[in-house]
Coordinates of C-alpha atoms in Angstrom, one line a residue:
Chain F
M607 CA 98.1 2.7 -38.9
I608 CA 96.9 -0.4 -37.2
D609 CA 99.5 -2.7 -35.8
W610 CA 97.9 -6.0 -36.7
K611 CA 100.9 -8.0 -35.5
K612 CA 100.3 -6.6 -32.0
Y613 CA 96.7 -7.6 -32.0
L614 CA 97.8 -11.1 -33.1
L615 CA 100.6 -11.2 -30.6
V616 CA 98.3 -10.2 -27.7
F617 CA 95.8 -12.9 -28.9
L618 CA 98.5 -15.5 -28.8
I619 CA 99.6 -14.4 -25.4
T620 CA 96.0 -14.5 -24.1
V621 CA 95.4 -18.0 -25.6
S622 CA 98.7 -19.3 -24.1
L623 CA 97.7 -17.8 -20.7
F624 CA 94.4 -19.7 -20.9
F625 CA 96.3 -22.9 -21.7
T626 CA 98.7 -22.3 -18.9
A627 CA 95.8 -21.6 -16.5
G628 CA 94.2 -24.9 -17.7
F629 CA 97.5 -26.7 -17.3
I630 CA 98.0 -25.4 -13.7
S631 CA 94.4 -26.2 -12.9
N632 CA 94.8 -29.8 -14.2
Y633 CA 97.9 -30.1 -12.2
F634 CA 96.2 -29.1 -9.0
G635 CA 93.1 -31.2 -9.9
D636 CA 95.4 -34.3 -10.3
Q637 CA 97.0 -33.5 -7.0
K638 CA 93.5 -33.4 -5.3
I639 CA 92.6 -36.7 -7.0
D640 CA 95.8 -38.2 -5.7
Q641 CA 95.1 -37.0 -2.3
I642 CA 91.6 -38.6 -2.3
K643 CA 93.2 -41.8 -3.6
S644 CA 95.8 -41.9 -0.9
I645 CA 93.1 -41.3 1.8
Q646 CA 91.1 -44.2 0.3
D647 CA 94.1 -46.5 0.2
N648 CA 94.7 -45.7 3.9
I649 CA 91.1 -46.4 4.8
A650 CA 91.2 -49.6 2.7
I651 CA 94.3 -50.8 4.6
S652 CA 92.8 -49.9 8.0
I653 CA 89.6 -51.8 7.2
L654 CA 91.4 -54.8 5.9
S655 CA 93.7 -54.8 8.9
S656 CA 90.8 -54.6 11.3
E657 CA 89.0 -57.4 9.4
T658 CA 92.0 -59.6 9.6
Q659 CA 92.7 -58.8 13.2
F660 CA 89.1 -59.5 14.0
A661 CA 89.1 -62.8 12.2
L662 CA 92.3 -63.9 13.9
L663 CA 91.3 -63.0 17.4
Q664 CA 87.5 -63.6 17.1
E665 CA 85.5 -62.4 20.0
S666 CA 88.0 -63.6 22.5
S667 CA 89.8 -60.4 22.6
C668 CA 87.5 -57.5 21.9
K669 CA 89.8 -55.1 23.6
N670 CA 92.4 -55.6 21.0
V671 CA 90.2 -54.7 18.1
S672 CA 90.6 -51.1 17.3
G673 CA 87.4 -49.3 16.2
S674 CA 88.1 -49.9 12.5
V675 CA 88.5 -46.7 10.6
L676 CA 87.9 -43.5 12.4
S677 CA 84.5 -42.1 11.4
D678 CA 86.2 -38.8 10.9
E679 CA 88.4 -40.2 8.2
L680 CA 85.5 -41.5 6.2
D681 CA 83.6 -38.2 6.6
E682 CA 86.6 -36.3 5.4
L683 CA 86.9 -38.5 2.4
G684 CA 83.1 -38.0 1.7
D685 CA 83.5 -34.2 2.0
K686 CA 86.4 -34.2 -0.4
L687 CA 84.7 -36.4 -2.9
E688 CA 81.6 -34.3 -2.8
W689 CA 83.7 -31.1 -3.4
G690 CA 85.6 -32.9 -6.1
E691 CA 82.3 -33.8 -7.9
K692 CA 81.2 -30.2 -7.8
N693 CA 84.5 -28.5 -8.7
L694 CA 86.5 -31.0 -10.7
G695 CA 83.6 -32.2 -12.7
V696 CA 82.2 -35.7 -12.9
T697 CA 85.2 -37.2 -14.6
T698 CA 85.7 -41.0 -15.0
E699 CA 88.3 -40.7 -12.2
V700 CA 85.9 -39.0 -9.8
T701 CA 83.2 -41.6 -10.6
Y702 CA 85.7 -44.4 -10.0
L703 CA 86.7 -42.9 -6.7
K704 CA 83.1 -42.6 -5.7
K705 CA 82.5 -46.3 -6.4
Y706 CA 85.5 -47.2 -4.3
Y707 CA 84.3 -44.9 -1.5
S708 CA 80.8 -46.6 -1.6
L709 CA 82.5 -50.0 -1.4
L710 CA 84.7 -48.9 1.6
Q711 CA 81.6 -47.7 3.3
I712 CA 79.8 -51.0 2.9
K713 CA 82.9 -52.9 4.2
D714 CA 83.2 -50.5 7.2
Y715 CA 79.5 -50.9 7.9
L716 CA 79.6 -54.7 7.9
L717 CA 82.8 -54.8 10.0
M718 CA 81.6 -52.2 12.5
K719 CA 78.3 -53.9 12.8
K720 CA 80.0 -57.2 13.7
I721 CA 82.4 -55.5 16.1
S722 CA 79.7 -53.6 17.9
A723 CA 77.5 -56.7 18.2
Q724 CA 80.2 -58.9 19.6
C725 CA 82.2 -56.4 21.6
K726 CA 79.3 -54.3 22.8
V727 CA 80.7 -51.1 21.4
K728 CA 78.1 -48.3 21.7
S729 CA 77.1 -47.5 18.1
A730 CA 74.2 -46.9 15.7
F731 CA 74.2 -47.2 12.0
I732 CA 72.2 -45.4 9.3
L733 CA 72.3 -46.3 5.7
Y734 CA 71.3 -43.3 3.6
F735 CA 70.3 -43.5 0.0
Y736 CA 70.0 -40.3 -2.1
T737 CA 70.2 -39.4 -5.7
T738 CA 72.2 -36.9 -7.8
A739 CA 70.6 -38.0 -11.1
E740 CA 67.7 -35.6 -10.6
N741 CA 67.0 -32.6 -8.5
C742 CA 66.1 -34.0 -5.0
S743 CA 65.5 -31.2 -2.6
L744 CA 64.4 -33.6 0.1
C745 CA 67.8 -35.4 -0.2
E746 CA 69.5 -32.1 0.4
K747 CA 67.5 -31.5 3.5
Q748 CA 68.0 -35.1 4.7
G749 CA 71.7 -34.7 4.2
I750 CA 71.7 -31.6 6.5
V751 CA 69.7 -33.5 9.2
L752 CA 72.2 -36.4 9.1
S753 CA 75.2 -34.1 9.4
A754 CA 73.6 -32.4 12.4
L755 CA 72.9 -35.8 14.0
R756 CA 76.4 -37.1 13.3
D757 CA 77.8 -34.0 15.0
K758 CA 75.6 -34.6 18.0
Y759 CA 76.3 -38.3 18.3
P760 CA 79.8 -39.3 17.6
E761 CA 78.9 -43.0 18.0
L762 CA 76.4 -42.7 15.1
R763 CA 77.9 -43.8 11.7
V764 CA 76.1 -42.6 8.6
Y765 CA 76.9 -44.3 5.3
S766 CA 75.5 -42.5 2.3
F767 CA 75.0 -44.0 -1.1
D768 CA 74.2 -42.5 -4.5
Y769 CA 71.2 -44.4 -5.9
S770 CA 72.4 -43.9 -9.4
I771 CA 75.9 -45.3 -8.8
D772 CA 76.7 -48.2 -11.1
L773 CA 78.1 -50.6 -8.5
S774 CA 76.8 -54.1 -7.9
A775 CA 77.3 -54.0 -4.2
V776 CA 75.1 -50.9 -3.8
R777 CA 72.6 -52.5 -6.2
A778 CA 72.5 -55.5 -3.9
M779 CA 71.7 -53.3 -0.9
L780 CA 69.0 -51.6 -2.8
Q781 CA 67.5 -55.0 -3.6
I782 CA 67.8 -56.2 0.0
Y783 CA 66.0 -53.2 1.4
K784 CA 63.7 -52.9 -1.7
I785 CA 64.5 -49.2 -2.2
K786 CA 63.1 -47.6 -5.3
D787 CA 64.2 -44.3 -6.8
T788 CA 60.7 -42.8 -6.4
L789 CA 61.0 -43.1 -2.7
L790 CA 64.2 -41.2 -2.1
P791 CA 65.6 -40.1 0.2
A792 CA 65.6 -43.5 2.0
L793 CA 67.1 -44.5 5.3
V794 CA 67.9 -47.8 6.9
I795 CA 68.2 -48.0 10.6
D796 CA 68.2 -51.2 12.5
D797 CA 66.9 -52.9 9.4
D798 CA 63.9 -50.7 9.2
V799 CA 63.5 -48.8 5.9
L800 CA 62.3 -45.2 6.2
T801 CA 61.4 -43.4 3.0
G802 CA 60.9 -39.7 2.5
F803 CA 62.2 -36.9 4.7
Y804 CA 62.7 -37.4 8.5
S805 CA 63.5 -34.5 10.8
V806 CA 66.2 -34.4 13.5
E807 CA 63.6 -35.2 16.2
D808 CA 62.2 -38.2 14.3
L809 CA 65.6 -39.7 13.7
E810 CA 67.0 -38.8 17.2
S811 CA 64.5 -41.1 18.9
R812 CA 65.4 -43.8 16.4
V813 CA 69.1 -43.4 17.1
K814 CA 68.5 -43.5 20.9
E815 CA 66.4 -46.6 20.5
S816 CA 69.2 -48.2 18.5
F817 CA 71.6 -47.5 21.4
K818 CA 69.2 -49.0 23.9
L819 CA 68.7 -52.1 21.7
Q820 CA 72.4 -52.6 21.8
E821 CA 72.5 -52.4 25.6
K822 CA 69.8 -55.1 25.9
N823 CA 71.6 -57.4 23.6
Chain B
M1294 CA 75.7 -23.1 -13.0
P1295 CA 74.7 -24.3 -16.4
S1296 CA 77.4 -24.6 -19.0
V1297 CA 76.0 -21.8 -21.2
S1298 CA 76.6 -19.5 -18.3
N1299 CA 80.2 -20.8 -18.0
L1300 CA 80.7 -20.3 -21.7
I1301 CA 79.6 -16.6 -21.4
F1302 CA 81.8 -16.3 -18.3
Y1303 CA 84.9 -17.6 -20.1
T1304 CA 84.2 -15.5 -23.1
F1305 CA 84.1 -12.3 -21.0
L1306 CA 87.2 -13.5 -19.2
L1307 CA 89.1 -14.1 -22.5
L1308 CA 88.1 -10.6 -23.6
S1309 CA 89.1 -9.0 -20.3
V1310 CA 92.5 -10.8 -20.2
Y1311 CA 93.0 -9.7 -23.9
A1312 CA 92.3 -6.1 -23.0
Q1313 CA 94.6 -6.1 -20.0
V1314 CA 97.4 -7.8 -21.8
F1315 CA 97.0 -5.4 -24.7
F1316 CA 97.5 -2.5 -22.2
F1317 CA 100.5 -4.2 -20.7
V1318 CA 102.2 -5.0 -24.0
T1319 CA 101.6 -1.3 -25.0
F1320 CA 103.3 -0.4 -21.7
L1321 CA 106.3 -2.6 -22.4
E1322 CA 106.6 -1.2 -25.9
N1323 CA 106.6 2.4 -24.7
R1324 CA 107.9 2.3 -21.2
K1325 CA 111.0 4.3 -22.1
K1326 CA 109.0 7.1 -23.6
I1327 CA 107.2 7.7 -20.2
I1328 CA 109.0 10.6 -18.7
V1329 CA 108.1 12.2 -15.4
R1330 CA 109.6 15.7 -15.1
K1331 CA 110.2 17.2 -11.8
G1332 CA 110.5 21.0 -11.3
K1333 CA 110.1 23.8 -13.8
I1334 CA 110.7 23.5 -17.5
K1335 CA 111.5 26.2 -20.0
L1336 CA 109.8 26.3 -23.4
A1337 CA 111.4 27.8 -26.5
N1338 CA 108.3 30.0 -26.8
Y1339 CA 105.1 30.4 -24.9
P1340 CA 102.1 30.4 -27.2
A1341 CA 99.0 32.3 -26.0
V1342 CA 96.4 30.1 -24.4
T1343 CA 92.8 30.7 -23.3
V1344 CA 91.4 28.7 -20.5
V1345 CA 87.6 28.8 -20.0
V1346 CA 86.2 28.1 -16.6
P1347 CA 82.5 27.3 -17.0
C1348 CA 80.6 27.7 -13.7
W1349 CA 77.2 26.7 -12.6
N1350 CA 76.7 27.1 -8.8
E1351 CA 80.4 26.6 -8.0
E1352 CA 80.6 29.1 -5.1
R1353 CA 82.4 26.6 -2.9
T1354 CA 85.3 25.8 -5.3
V1355 CA 85.7 28.3 -8.0
Y1356 CA 87.8 30.8 -6.1
R1357 CA 90.5 28.3 -5.5
T1358 CA 90.2 27.1 -9.0
V1359 CA 90.9 30.5 -10.5
Q1360 CA 93.6 31.1 -7.9
S1361 CA 95.4 28.0 -9.1
L1362 CA 95.2 29.3 -12.7
L1363 CA 96.7 32.5 -11.6
N1364 CA 99.5 30.6 -9.9
L1365 CA 100.4 28.7 -13.1
N1366 CA 104.0 28.9 -14.0
Y1367 CA 103.2 30.4 -17.4
P1368 CA 103.6 34.0 -18.5
Q1369 CA 100.4 35.7 -17.4
D1370 CA 100.3 37.9 -20.5
K1371 CA 100.1 34.6 -22.6
L1372 CA 97.3 33.2 -20.5
Q1373 CA 93.7 34.4 -21.1
I1374 CA 91.2 33.3 -18.5
F1375 CA 87.5 33.4 -19.3
L1376 CA 85.2 32.9 -16.3
I1377 CA 81.7 32.1 -17.5
D1378 CA 78.8 32.0 -15.1
D1379 CA 76.3 29.7 -16.7
G1380 CA 73.2 31.1 -14.9
S1381 CA 74.3 30.2 -11.3
T1382 CA 71.7 30.8 -8.6
D1383 CA 74.2 30.9 -5.8
S1384 CA 77.0 33.5 -5.1
T1385 CA 79.2 32.3 -7.9
W1386 CA 78.8 35.5 -9.9
A1387 CA 79.9 37.6 -6.9
I1388 CA 83.0 35.5 -6.4
L1389 CA 83.9 35.7 -10.1
N1390 CA 83.7 39.5 -9.9
K1391 CA 86.5 39.5 -7.4
F1392 CA 88.8 38.6 -10.3
A1393 CA 87.6 41.5 -12.5
K1394 CA 90.7 43.5 -11.7
Y1395 CA 93.1 41.0 -13.4
P1396 CA 93.9 42.2 -16.9
N1397 CA 94.0 38.7 -18.3
I1398 CA 90.7 37.6 -16.9
Q1399 CA 87.4 38.2 -18.6
I1400 CA 84.1 37.5 -16.9
F1401 CA 80.9 36.5 -18.7
R1402 CA 77.4 35.9 -17.5
K1403 CA 74.7 34.0 -19.4
E1404 CA 71.5 32.2 -18.9
N1405 CA 71.9 28.6 -17.9
G1406 CA 72.3 26.5 -21.0
G1407 CA 74.6 23.7 -20.0
K1408 CA 78.4 23.4 -19.9
Y1409 CA 78.8 23.1 -23.6
T1410 CA 77.1 26.4 -24.2
A1411 CA 79.4 28.1 -21.7
L1412 CA 82.4 26.6 -23.5
N1413 CA 81.0 27.7 -26.9
L1414 CA 80.7 31.3 -25.5
G1415 CA 84.4 31.1 -24.7
L1416 CA 85.1 29.8 -28.2
A1417 CA 83.2 32.7 -29.7
H1418 CA 85.5 35.1 -28.0
L1419 CA 88.7 33.1 -28.6
E1420 CA 91.6 35.0 -29.9
T1421 CA 94.5 32.7 -29.1
E1422 CA 95.9 29.6 -30.9
F1423 CA 95.2 27.3 -28.0
F1424 CA 92.1 26.7 -26.0
G1425 CA 91.4 24.8 -22.9
C1426 CA 88.6 24.2 -20.4
L1427 CA 89.0 23.9 -16.7
D1428 CA 86.2 22.6 -14.6
A1429 CA 85.4 24.9 -11.7
D1430 CA 85.9 22.1 -9.1
T1431 CA 89.5 21.5 -10.2
L1432 CA 92.9 22.8 -9.2
V1433 CA 95.9 22.9 -11.5
D1434 CA 99.4 22.2 -10.6
P1435 CA 101.6 25.3 -11.3
E1436 CA 103.7 23.3 -13.9
S1437 CA 100.8 21.7 -15.6
L1438 CA 100.3 24.1 -18.5
S1439 CA 103.9 24.5 -19.5
R1440 CA 104.3 20.8 -19.5
I1441 CA 101.3 20.4 -21.7
M1442 CA 102.5 23.1 -24.0
S1443 CA 105.9 21.4 -24.3
Y1444 CA 104.1 18.4 -26.0
F1445 CA 102.6 20.8 -28.6
E1446 CA 106.0 22.3 -29.1
G1447 CA 107.6 19.0 -29.7
D1448 CA 105.0 17.7 -32.2
P1449 CA 103.0 20.0 -34.5
T1450 CA 100.7 17.1 -35.5
V1451 CA 99.2 16.7 -32.1
M1452 CA 95.8 18.5 -31.8
A1453 CA 94.9 18.1 -28.1
I1454 CA 96.7 17.1 -24.9
A1455 CA 94.9 15.6 -21.9
P1456 CA 96.4 16.0 -18.4
S1457 CA 96.7 13.5 -15.6
V1458 CA 93.6 14.0 -13.4
T1459 CA 93.9 12.9 -9.8
V1460 CA 91.8 13.3 -6.7
Y1461 CA 92.0 16.5 -4.6
N1462 CA 92.2 16.0 -0.9
P1463 CA 90.3 12.7 -0.5
K1464 CA 88.6 12.6 2.9
N1465 CA 86.4 9.5 3.2
F1466 CA 86.8 6.0 2.0
L1467 CA 84.7 6.5 -1.1
Q1468 CA 87.0 9.4 -2.2
N1469 CA 90.1 7.2 -1.4
A1470 CA 88.6 4.5 -3.5
Q1471 CA 88.2 7.0 -6.3
K1472 CA 91.7 8.2 -5.9
V1473 CA 92.9 4.7 -6.7
E1474 CA 90.6 4.6 -9.7
Y1475 CA 92.0 7.9 -11.0
F1476 CA 95.6 6.5 -10.7
M1477 CA 94.4 3.6 -12.8
G1478 CA 92.9 6.2 -15.2
V1479 CA 96.2 7.9 -15.6
Y1480 CA 97.9 4.7 -16.7
F1481 CA 95.1 3.8 -19.1
K1482 CA 95.0 7.3 -20.5
K1483 CA 98.7 7.2 -21.1
M1484 CA 98.5 3.8 -22.9
L1485 CA 95.5 5.0 -25.0
G1486 CA 97.6 8.1 -25.8
F1487 CA 100.4 5.8 -27.2
L1488 CA 97.7 3.9 -29.2
G1489 CA 96.2 7.1 -30.5
A1490 CA 92.9 6.0 -29.1
I1491 CA 91.9 8.4 -26.3
N1492 CA 88.1 8.7 -26.1
V1493 CA 87.8 11.5 -23.5
T1494 CA 89.5 14.9 -23.4
P1495 CA 88.7 15.6 -19.8
G1496 CA 87.1 18.8 -18.6
P1497 CA 90.0 19.6 -16.3
L1498 CA 92.6 21.3 -18.5
T1499 CA 92.7 19.5 -21.8
I1500 CA 94.3 21.9 -24.2
F1501 CA 93.3 22.0 -27.9
R1502 CA 94.6 23.7 -30.9
R1503 CA 92.2 26.3 -32.1
K1504 CA 92.1 24.5 -35.5
V1505 CA 90.2 21.6 -33.9
F1506 CA 87.1 23.9 -33.4
E1507 CA 87.6 25.8 -36.6
D1508 CA 87.6 22.5 -38.6
L1509 CA 85.2 20.4 -36.6
G1510 CA 82.8 23.1 -35.2
P1511 CA 82.1 24.0 -31.6
Y1512 CA 81.1 21.8 -28.6
R1513 CA 77.9 19.8 -28.7
H1514 CA 75.6 18.7 -26.0
G1515 CA 77.0 15.2 -26.3
H1516 CA 74.5 13.6 -23.9
N1517 CA 75.9 15.8 -21.1
T1518 CA 79.5 14.5 -21.8
E1519 CA 80.7 17.2 -24.2
D1520 CA 84.3 16.3 -23.4
M1521 CA 83.7 12.8 -24.7
E1522 CA 81.8 13.9 -27.8
I1523 CA 84.6 16.2 -28.9
A1524 CA 87.1 13.4 -28.5
Y1525 CA 85.0 11.0 -30.5
R1526 CA 84.6 13.7 -33.2
M1527 CA 88.4 14.3 -33.3
Q1528 CA 89.0 10.6 -33.5
K1529 CA 86.6 10.2 -36.3
N1530 CA 88.5 13.0 -38.2
R1531 CA 91.9 11.4 -37.3
Y1532 CA 93.0 14.3 -35.1
R1533 CA 95.6 13.2 -32.6
I1534 CA 95.0 13.4 -28.9
E1535 CA 98.0 12.9 -26.6
H1536 CA 98.3 12.5 -22.8
C1537 CA 100.8 14.5 -20.8
N1538 CA 101.3 12.3 -17.8
D1539 CA 103.2 14.8 -15.7
A1540 CA 100.7 17.7 -16.1
Y1541 CA 98.7 17.3 -12.9
V1542 CA 95.2 18.5 -12.1
Y1543 CA 93.4 17.8 -8.9
T1544 CA 89.7 17.4 -9.1
A1545 CA 87.1 17.3 -6.3
T1546 CA 85.3 14.0 -6.3
P1547 CA 81.8 13.0 -5.1
S1548 CA 81.8 12.4 -1.4
S1549 CA 78.7 10.3 -1.2
I1550 CA 77.5 7.2 -3.0
G1551 CA 74.5 9.1 -4.3
K1552 CA 76.6 11.9 -5.9
L1553 CA 79.1 9.4 -7.3
Y1554 CA 76.2 7.4 -8.7
R1555 CA 74.8 10.4 -10.5
Q1556 CA 78.2 11.4 -11.9
R1557 CA 79.0 7.9 -13.2
L1558 CA 75.5 7.4 -14.5
R1559 CA 76.1 10.6 -16.6
W1560 CA 79.5 9.3 -17.8
I1561 CA 78.3 5.8 -18.7
Y1562 CA 75.2 7.1 -20.3
G1563 CA 77.4 9.5 -22.3
F1564 CA 79.7 6.6 -23.3
I1565 CA 76.8 4.4 -24.5
N1566 CA 75.1 7.2 -26.3
N1567 CA 78.1 8.8 -27.9
T1568 CA 79.2 5.3 -29.0
L1569 CA 75.8 4.8 -30.5
D1570 CA 76.0 8.2 -32.3
Y1571 CA 79.4 7.2 -33.6
R1572 CA 78.6 3.6 -34.3
D1573 CA 79.7 3.9 -37.9
V1574 CA 83.3 4.2 -36.5
L1575 CA 83.2 0.9 -34.6
F1576 CA 85.5 -1.8 -36.0
R1577 CA 86.4 0.3 -39.0
K1578 CA 90.2 0.0 -39.4
K1579 CA 90.6 3.5 -40.8
Y1580 CA 89.8 4.9 -37.4
G1581 CA 92.6 3.0 -35.8
N1582 CA 92.9 1.6 -32.3
F1583 CA 90.1 3.9 -31.2
A1584 CA 87.6 1.9 -33.3
L1585 CA 89.2 -1.5 -32.8
F1586 CA 90.3 -1.3 -29.2
T1587 CA 89.0 1.6 -27.1
L1588 CA 85.3 1.4 -28.0
P1589 CA 85.0 -2.4 -28.0
T1590 CA 86.9 -2.6 -24.7
G1591 CA 84.5 -0.1 -23.2
I1592 CA 81.4 -1.9 -24.5
I1593 CA 82.8 -5.3 -23.3
S1594 CA 83.6 -3.9 -19.9
I1595 CA 80.0 -2.7 -19.4
F1596 CA 78.6 -6.1 -20.3
S1597 CA 81.2 -8.1 -18.3
V1598 CA 80.9 -6.0 -15.1
N1599 CA 77.1 -6.5 -15.3
Y1600 CA 77.5 -10.2 -16.0
L1601 CA 79.9 -10.6 -13.2
F1602 CA 77.6 -8.8 -10.9
G1603 CA 74.8 -11.1 -11.9
R1604 CA 77.0 -14.1 -11.2
I1605 CA 78.0 -12.7 -7.8
V1606 CA 74.3 -12.0 -6.9
Y1607 CA 73.4 -15.6 -8.1
N1608 CA 76.2 -17.1 -6.0
L1609 CA 75.2 -15.0 -3.0
F1610 CA 71.6 -16.0 -3.4
H1611 CA 72.6 -19.6 -3.6
F1612 CA 74.8 -19.4 -0.5
L1613 CA 72.1 -17.7 1.5
S1614 CA 69.4 -20.1 0.4
T1615 CA 71.6 -23.0 1.4
K1616 CA 72.1 -21.4 4.8
I1617 CA 68.3 -20.7 5.1
L1618 CA 67.7 -24.4 4.2
V1619 CA 70.0 -25.5 7.0
I1620 CA 68.3 -23.2 9.5
N1621 CA 64.9 -24.3 8.5
T1622 CA 65.9 -28.0 8.6
V1623 CA 68.0 -28.2 11.8
G1624 CA 67.6 -24.8 13.4
W1625 CA 70.5 -22.6 14.5
N1626 CA 72.7 -25.6 15.5
F1627 CA 75.5 -25.1 13.1
P1628 CA 78.2 -27.7 13.1
A1629 CA 81.4 -26.6 14.7
I1630 CA 83.6 -25.2 12.0
S1631 CA 86.9 -27.0 11.9
S1632 CA 89.8 -24.6 12.6
N1633 CA 92.1 -26.8 10.5
F1634 CA 92.5 -25.1 7.2
D1635 CA 92.7 -27.7 4.4
P1636 CA 94.3 -26.3 1.2
F1637 CA 92.4 -29.1 -0.6
F1638 CA 89.3 -26.9 -0.7
I1639 CA 91.0 -24.0 -2.4
N1640 CA 89.4 -23.6 -5.8
A1641 CA 92.0 -24.4 -8.4
Q1642 CA 89.9 -24.1 -11.5
S1643 CA 91.5 -22.3 -14.4
F1644 CA 89.3 -19.2 -14.1
T1645 CA 90.8 -18.6 -10.6
F1646 CA 94.2 -18.1 -12.1
L1647 CA 92.9 -15.9 -14.9
V1648 CA 90.8 -13.7 -12.7
L1649 CA 93.9 -13.4 -10.4
L1650 CA 96.0 -12.4 -13.4
V1651 CA 93.4 -9.7 -14.4
Y1652 CA 93.5 -8.3 -10.9
L1653 CA 97.3 -8.3 -10.8
L1654 CA 97.4 -6.4 -14.1
I1655 CA 94.9 -3.9 -12.7
I1656 CA 97.0 -3.5 -9.5
F1657 CA 100.0 -2.9 -11.7
S1658 CA 98.1 -0.3 -13.7
I1659 CA 97.1 1.5 -10.4
T1660 CA 100.6 1.3 -9.0
F1661 CA 102.2 2.5 -12.2
G1662 CA 99.5 5.2 -12.7
R1663 CA 100.4 6.4 -9.2
K1664 CA 104.1 6.4 -10.0
M1665 CA 103.3 8.6 -13.0
A1666 CA 101.1 10.9 -10.9
E1667 CA 103.1 11.1 -7.7
G1668 CA 106.5 10.0 -8.8
K1669 CA 106.7 7.2 -6.3
W1670 CA 106.2 3.4 -6.2
T1671 CA 103.8 2.9 -3.4
F1672 CA 101.2 0.3 -2.8
S1673 CA 98.2 1.9 -1.3
L1674 CA 95.9 0.0 1.0
S1675 CA 93.0 1.8 -0.6
V1676 CA 93.4 -0.7 -3.5
L1677 CA 92.0 -3.3 -1.1
Y1678 CA 88.7 -1.6 -0.8
F1679 CA 88.7 -0.1 -4.3
F1680 CA 87.9 -3.5 -5.8
P1681 CA 84.9 -4.4 -3.5
V1682 CA 83.5 -0.9 -3.5
F1683 CA 83.5 -0.5 -7.2
S1684 CA 82.4 -4.1 -8.0
I1685 CA 79.4 -3.6 -5.8
I1686 CA 78.2 -0.2 -6.8
A1687 CA 79.4 0.1 -10.4
P1688 CA 76.9 -2.4 -11.8
F1689 CA 74.1 -0.1 -10.6
W1690 CA 75.1 2.9 -12.6
L1691 CA 76.0 0.6 -15.6
L1692 CA 72.6 -1.0 -15.5
S1693 CA 70.8 2.3 -15.0
A1694 CA 72.7 3.9 -17.9
I1695 CA 71.6 1.0 -20.2
Y1696 CA 68.0 1.3 -18.9
D1697 CA 68.0 5.1 -19.4
T1698 CA 69.3 4.6 -22.9
I1699 CA 66.6 2.1 -23.7
I1700 CA 63.8 4.4 -22.4
S1701 CA 65.5 7.5 -23.8
R1702 CA 65.7 9.2 -20.4
R1703 CA 68.6 11.6 -20.0
P1704 CA 70.4 11.6 -16.6
S1705 CA 70.7 14.9 -14.8
W1706 CA 74.1 16.6 -14.4
R1707 CA 74.2 16.4 -10.6

């Protein structure tokens, strides 16, 4: 005799286990989103505080201006967001956080550029535009090159922007530097726009030049 | 990975969780019926039993096997032993002749025709009410037969009793991994016994009532798995098969990957082809849990192990190609790996918990199987390498068995 009740019971247990697993997974997913949010909020406060401090003191007291947000913090945030995109799915929350991240990067870039110009802090900046909308193997390679460079030169700050992100501030930058999606990956270094893939050696010389330019100024 | 792949993955996961929970619920229902007896037992009467030992080039193990039969705690005048040399080309025949002096041992020699023909020769000479086979690479525990016979004594409707098969003297890591697998097998066999859904009556000392062969006919080739075919035939005819968990037999296991591969290829090929032969049984409720649970679970496990293997290979390929891309792009200058472990990066997708659950239930089955086989709760470290070893090599024999079935090529015995 078949015990149909048992087959049904096991099915119900299995389904509830799936729901429980989904629930636990969502719980941890939310925790991760909260963690990203809290990092972003900290960074936002740091940037705002540095901006305010800089505005108050102007160039008269460069030594009091802390180096804005630590580059490490922005990197960590970037890594976690990238992981979140892959593993938590592109939810509205992740997309929102990514926009916020892009905005923070722009703010950090503008502020750091000002600080380095006025206070002669050794630094170089690269704006990096990539796309996730289509399969961009060169973007993947370019990302690897930039990570390697960033490891080698701690004074180098790389800000990366997803071309397809729906954010007016990023669109404004794309307009300023006349970047088109057919020319990705694209890099901006010392206001020069470089499109296509650039190797470590190509970029290394540009970064070194950028450091020299600063010294002359 | 595309979402179709994820859909397949979650479907397999659902079915795997279902099967494991089904086993676990069966365990909870029947846990009080699981008795592990220690020491000798006394039967009200001792029916005569014939045990056939088919041998084909078994010179290394058969002597010990027969000795273990002679050491059985069962009246020797009630135990007939047939030693059948199935055309061995080594010294097996000479070794068998050393036992000619025992009054309860008969020795036969025939041309090689395969194990099932040797068993059928034994059946042709059968005079007792009970019949069993013992593989010539297996040792029996002295109490095994009387414990098996106690099940027959207690229930006249049961037609065959399978013992608990464990590994004899494991020496290398592969044999230790198999030992773990056999413990798991003891648990699953017991549960399938409760469900009336056993699909193999193992070569090492399954005992049958003579009626089984009188009603259903002798052994068949059964794609080189005659012990599986007879179980399928019995299930199709609604003949009950039970499992006696405290009847222990110890079998020699393959010591190398090549030998293990050939053994498992034969088993899986046997499973696929016997299932195809008996496909009319599948999902027919009149054949009980055998048709609704055992066979579908076996089929699903073949597909899911292969699928999982494909997924692992895909992920490994993806990982390696990413590493190669990094090397090609920036050379061997890997960024310093941060020593700070960040729990953020632990994957907390729902499948992680479900896979973990399946593994926990399998570990439980191994541990409880061991408790039934050795009478102690122990967690063996072999479990840790059982999983990786079997997940890496099992897909090869599973895929080969499918391929051999498609091209109708029969795997060899050894």
